[in-house]
Amino acid sequence: QVQLVESGGGLVQPGGSLRLSCAASGRIFSINYMGWYRQAPGKQRELVATITRGDIPNYADSVKGRFTISRDNNKNMVYLQMNSLKPEDTAVYYCTADLRRTSREESTTWWGQGTQVTVSS
């Protein structure tokens, strides 16, 4: 089995910063892309950022210039540095990874349980 565990969420004032972390563990042969999605109350889950194994990032327009995604392939971890946070960034943030559990399996997408980020004064 595979687990993705997020950490680092919390309450922060507008303009503040938070750093999310996500650790992938379990039976993992290789990880393709990793990333972050978010879901605000009453809204659909949306892309925040993804990063390839070769460290090529992709960002939603709403977070470009404020958020930075990075990963550590040796530790199977992905990070999201969030700066200049706005109230509209409030959401549950989910870690995701597209990975292969063995050399013989096709890649599948796995999700973490989510971590709450609240931006409020």
PDB file of C-alpha atoms in Angstrom:
ATOM      1  CA  GLN A   1       0.000   0.000   0.000  1.00  0.00           C
ATOM      2  CA  VAL A   2       0.990   3.611  -0.491  1.00  0.00           C
ATOM      3  CA  GLN A   3       0.421   6.539   1.846  1.00  0.00           C
ATOM      4  CA  LEU A   4       0.695  10.251   1.240  1.00  0.00           C
ATOM      5  CA  VAL A   5       0.782  12.302   4.427  1.00  0.00           C
ATOM      6  CA  GLU A   6       0.547  16.092   4.385  1.00  0.00           C
ATOM      7  CA  SER A   7       1.672  18.464   7.112  1.00  0.00           C
ATOM      8  CA  GLY A   8       2.161  22.173   7.626  1.00  0.00           C
ATOM      9  CA  GLY A   9      -1.339  23.563   7.297  1.00  0.00           C
ATOM     10  CA  GLY A  10      -2.832  26.017   9.724  1.00  0.00           C
ATOM     11  CA  LEU A  11      -4.189  29.503  10.293  1.00  0.00           C
ATOM     12  CA  VAL A  12      -2.257  32.462   8.912  1.00  0.00           C
ATOM     13  CA  GLN A  13      -2.991  36.135   8.415  1.00  0.00           C
ATOM     14  CA  PRO A  14      -3.305  37.642   4.941  1.00  0.00           C
ATOM     15  CA  GLY A  15       0.140  38.344   3.548  1.00  0.00           C
ATOM     16  CA  GLY A  16       1.673  35.576   5.613  1.00  0.00           C
ATOM     17  CA  SER A  17       3.445  32.382   4.606  1.00  0.00           C
ATOM     18  CA  LEU A  18       3.093  28.659   5.138  1.00  0.00           C
ATOM     19  CA  ARG A  19       5.067  25.665   3.943  1.00  0.00           C
ATOM     20  CA  LEU A  20       3.277  22.415   3.239  1.00  0.00           C
ATOM     21  CA  SER A  21       5.074  19.091   3.147  1.00  0.00           C
ATOM     22  CA  CYS A  22       3.973  15.712   1.850  1.00  0.00           C
ATOM     23  CA  ALA A  23       5.712  12.396   2.384  1.00  0.00           C
ATOM     24  CA  ALA A  24       5.008   9.389   0.192  1.00  0.00           C
ATOM     25  CA  SER A  25       5.695   6.010   1.774  1.00  0.00           C
ATOM     26  CA  GLY A  26       4.997   2.355   1.289  1.00  0.00           C
ATOM     27  CA  ARG A  27       5.498   0.186  -1.736  1.00  0.00           C
ATOM     28  CA  ILE A  28       6.931   2.633  -4.288  1.00  0.00           C
ATOM     29  CA  PHE A  29       9.046   1.779  -7.305  1.00  0.00           C
ATOM     30  CA  SER A  30       9.113   5.209  -8.909  1.00  0.00           C
ATOM     31  CA  ILE A  31       7.238   8.501  -8.757  1.00  0.00           C
ATOM     32  CA  ASN A  32       6.447  10.496 -11.876  1.00  0.00           C
ATOM     33  CA  TYR A  33       4.836  13.793 -11.023  1.00  0.00           C
ATOM     34  CA  MET A  34       3.871  15.038  -7.572  1.00  0.00           C
ATOM     35  CA  GLY A  35       1.686  17.967  -6.799  1.00  0.00           C
ATOM     36  CA  TRP A  36      -0.880  19.870  -4.828  1.00  0.00           C
ATOM     37  CA  TYR A  37      -4.575  20.462  -5.364  1.00  0.00           C
ATOM     38  CA  ARG A  38      -6.997  22.365  -3.177  1.00  0.00           C
ATOM     39  CA  GLN A  39     -10.696  22.419  -2.489  1.00  0.00           C
ATOM     40  CA  ALA A  40     -12.548  25.312  -0.922  1.00  0.00           C
ATOM     41  CA  PRO A  41     -16.019  24.891   0.617  1.00  0.00           C
ATOM     42  CA  GLY A  42     -18.657  24.590  -2.076  1.00  0.00           C
ATOM     43  CA  LYS A  43     -16.095  24.473  -4.875  1.00  0.00           C
ATOM     44  CA  GLN A  44     -14.501  21.792  -6.980  1.00  0.00           C
ATOM     45  CA  ARG A  45     -11.003  20.543  -6.343  1.00  0.00           C
ATOM     46  CA  GLU A  46      -8.525  22.551  -8.398  1.00  0.00           C
ATOM     47  CA  LEU A  47      -4.918  22.326  -9.415  1.00  0.00           C
ATOM     48  CA  VAL A  48      -2.439  24.378  -7.418  1.00  0.00           C
ATOM     49  CA  ALA A  49       0.911  23.123  -8.685  1.00  0.00           C
ATOM     50  CA  THR A  50       2.640  20.022  -9.970  1.00  0.00           C
ATOM     51  CA  ILE A  51       6.262  19.097 -10.485  1.00  0.00           C
ATOM     52  CA  THR A  52       7.818  16.415 -12.648  1.00  0.00           C
ATOM     53  CA  ARG A  53      10.542  14.055 -11.589  1.00  0.00           C
ATOM     54  CA  GLY A  54      12.905  16.306 -13.507  1.00  0.00           C
ATOM     55  CA  ASP A  55      11.821  19.319 -11.409  1.00  0.00           C
ATOM     56  CA  ILE A  56       9.725  21.039 -14.056  1.00  0.00           C
ATOM     57  CA  PRO A  57       6.936  22.924 -12.254  1.00  0.00           C
ATOM     58  CA  ASN A  58       3.479  23.879 -13.388  1.00  0.00           C
ATOM     59  CA  TYR A  59       1.348  26.416 -11.527  1.00  0.00           C
ATOM     60  CA  ALA A  60      -2.222  27.578 -11.561  1.00  0.00           C
ATOM     61  CA  ASP A  61      -2.415  31.202 -12.696  1.00  0.00           C
ATOM     62  CA  SER A  62      -3.886  32.189  -9.339  1.00  0.00           C
ATOM     63  CA  VAL A  63      -0.729  31.209  -7.434  1.00  0.00           C
ATOM     64  CA  LYS A  64       2.033  32.062  -9.902  1.00  0.00           C
ATOM     65  CA  GLY A  65       4.648  34.285  -8.326  1.00  0.00           C
ATOM     66  CA  ARG A  66       3.423  33.516  -4.798  1.00  0.00           C
ATOM     67  CA  PHE A  67       3.758  29.732  -4.432  1.00  0.00           C
ATOM     68  CA  THR A  68       6.785  27.549  -5.102  1.00  0.00           C
ATOM     69  CA  ILE A  69       6.694  23.782  -5.461  1.00  0.00           C
ATOM     70  CA  SER A  70       9.739  21.591  -4.928  1.00  0.00           C
ATOM     71  CA  ARG A  71      10.493  17.931  -4.339  1.00  0.00           C
ATOM     72  CA  ASP A  72      13.130  15.649  -2.873  1.00  0.00           C
ATOM     73  CA  ASN A  73      13.274  12.470  -4.923  1.00  0.00           C
ATOM     74  CA  ASN A  74      15.531  10.721  -2.423  1.00  0.00           C
ATOM     75  CA  LYS A  75      12.951  11.190   0.332  1.00  0.00           C
ATOM     76  CA  ASN A  76       9.812  10.878  -1.846  1.00  0.00           C
ATOM     77  CA  MET A  77       8.661  14.260  -0.604  1.00  0.00           C
ATOM     78  CA  VAL A  78       7.044  17.291  -2.169  1.00  0.00           C
ATOM     79  CA  TYR A  79       6.785  20.771  -0.695  1.00  0.00           C
ATOM     80  CA  LEU A  80       4.699  23.854  -1.318  1.00  0.00           C
ATOM     81  CA  GLN A  81       6.016  27.185  -0.122  1.00  0.00           C
ATOM     82  CA  MET A  82       3.116  29.621  -0.008  1.00  0.00           C
ATOM     83  CA  ASN A  83       3.855  33.338   0.325  1.00  0.00           C
ATOM     84  CA  SER A  84       1.664  36.437   0.203  1.00  0.00           C
ATOM     85  CA  LEU A  85      -1.323  34.352   1.172  1.00  0.00           C
ATOM     86  CA  LYS A  86      -4.801  35.689   0.482  1.00  0.00           C
ATOM     87  CA  PRO A  87      -8.175  34.805   2.030  1.00  0.00           C
ATOM     88  CA  GLU A  88      -9.133  33.151  -1.255  1.00  0.00           C
ATOM     89  CA  ASP A  89      -6.305  30.654  -0.729  1.00  0.00           C
ATOM     90  CA  THR A  90      -8.320  29.169   2.140  1.00  0.00           C
ATOM     91  CA  ALA A  91      -8.981  25.527   1.336  1.00  0.00           C
ATOM     92  CA  VAL A  92      -8.082  21.966   2.118  1.00  0.00           C
ATOM     93  CA  TYR A  93      -4.835  21.219   0.315  1.00  0.00           C
ATOM     94  CA  TYR A  94      -4.293  17.726  -1.032  1.00  0.00           C
ATOM     95  CA  CYS A  95      -1.018  16.119  -1.997  1.00  0.00           C
ATOM     96  CA  THR A  96      -1.017  13.874  -5.042  1.00  0.00           C
ATOM     97  CA  ALA A  97       1.487  11.582  -6.695  1.00  0.00           C
ATOM     98  CA  ASP A  98       1.490   9.602  -9.914  1.00  0.00           C
ATOM     99  CA  LEU A  99       3.575   6.548  -9.156  1.00  0.00           C
ATOM    100  CA  ARG A 100       4.377   2.944  -9.911  1.00  0.00           C
ATOM    101  CA  ARG A 101       4.408   0.458  -7.076  1.00  0.00           C
ATOM    102  CA  THR A 102       6.471  -2.099  -9.005  1.00  0.00           C
ATOM    103  CA  SER A 103       8.371  -2.178 -12.282  1.00  0.00           C
ATOM    104  CA  ARG A 104       5.595  -4.257 -13.804  1.00  0.00           C
ATOM    105  CA  GLU A 105       2.674  -2.005 -12.889  1.00  0.00           C
ATOM    106  CA  GLU A 106       1.326   0.991 -14.728  1.00  0.00           C
ATOM    107  CA  SER A 107       1.404   4.265 -12.850  1.00  0.00           C
ATOM    108  CA  THR A 108      -1.612   5.259 -10.770  1.00  0.00           C
ATOM    109  CA  THR A 109      -2.574   8.416  -8.934  1.00  0.00           C
ATOM    110  CA  TRP A 110      -2.630   8.537  -5.162  1.00  0.00           C
ATOM    111  CA  TRP A 111      -3.992  11.213  -2.830  1.00  0.00           C
ATOM    112  CA  GLY A 112      -3.334  12.330   0.697  1.00  0.00           C
ATOM    113  CA  GLN A 113      -6.024  13.062   3.298  1.00  0.00           C
ATOM    114  CA  GLY A 114      -5.600  16.808   3.022  1.00  0.00           C
ATOM    115  CA  THR A 115      -4.483  19.592   5.304  1.00  0.00           C
ATOM    116  CA  GLN A 116      -6.499  22.718   6.100  1.00  0.00           C
ATOM    117  CA  VAL A 117      -5.093  26.123   5.221  1.00  0.00           C
ATOM    118  CA  THR A 118      -7.036  29.102   6.532  1.00  0.00           C
ATOM    119  CA  VAL A 119      -6.065  32.664   5.653  1.00  0.00           C
ATOM    120  CA  SER A 120      -7.876  35.115   7.866  1.00  0.00           C
ATOM    121  CA  SER A 121      -7.270  38.129  10.048  1.00  0.00           C
TER     122      SER A 121
END
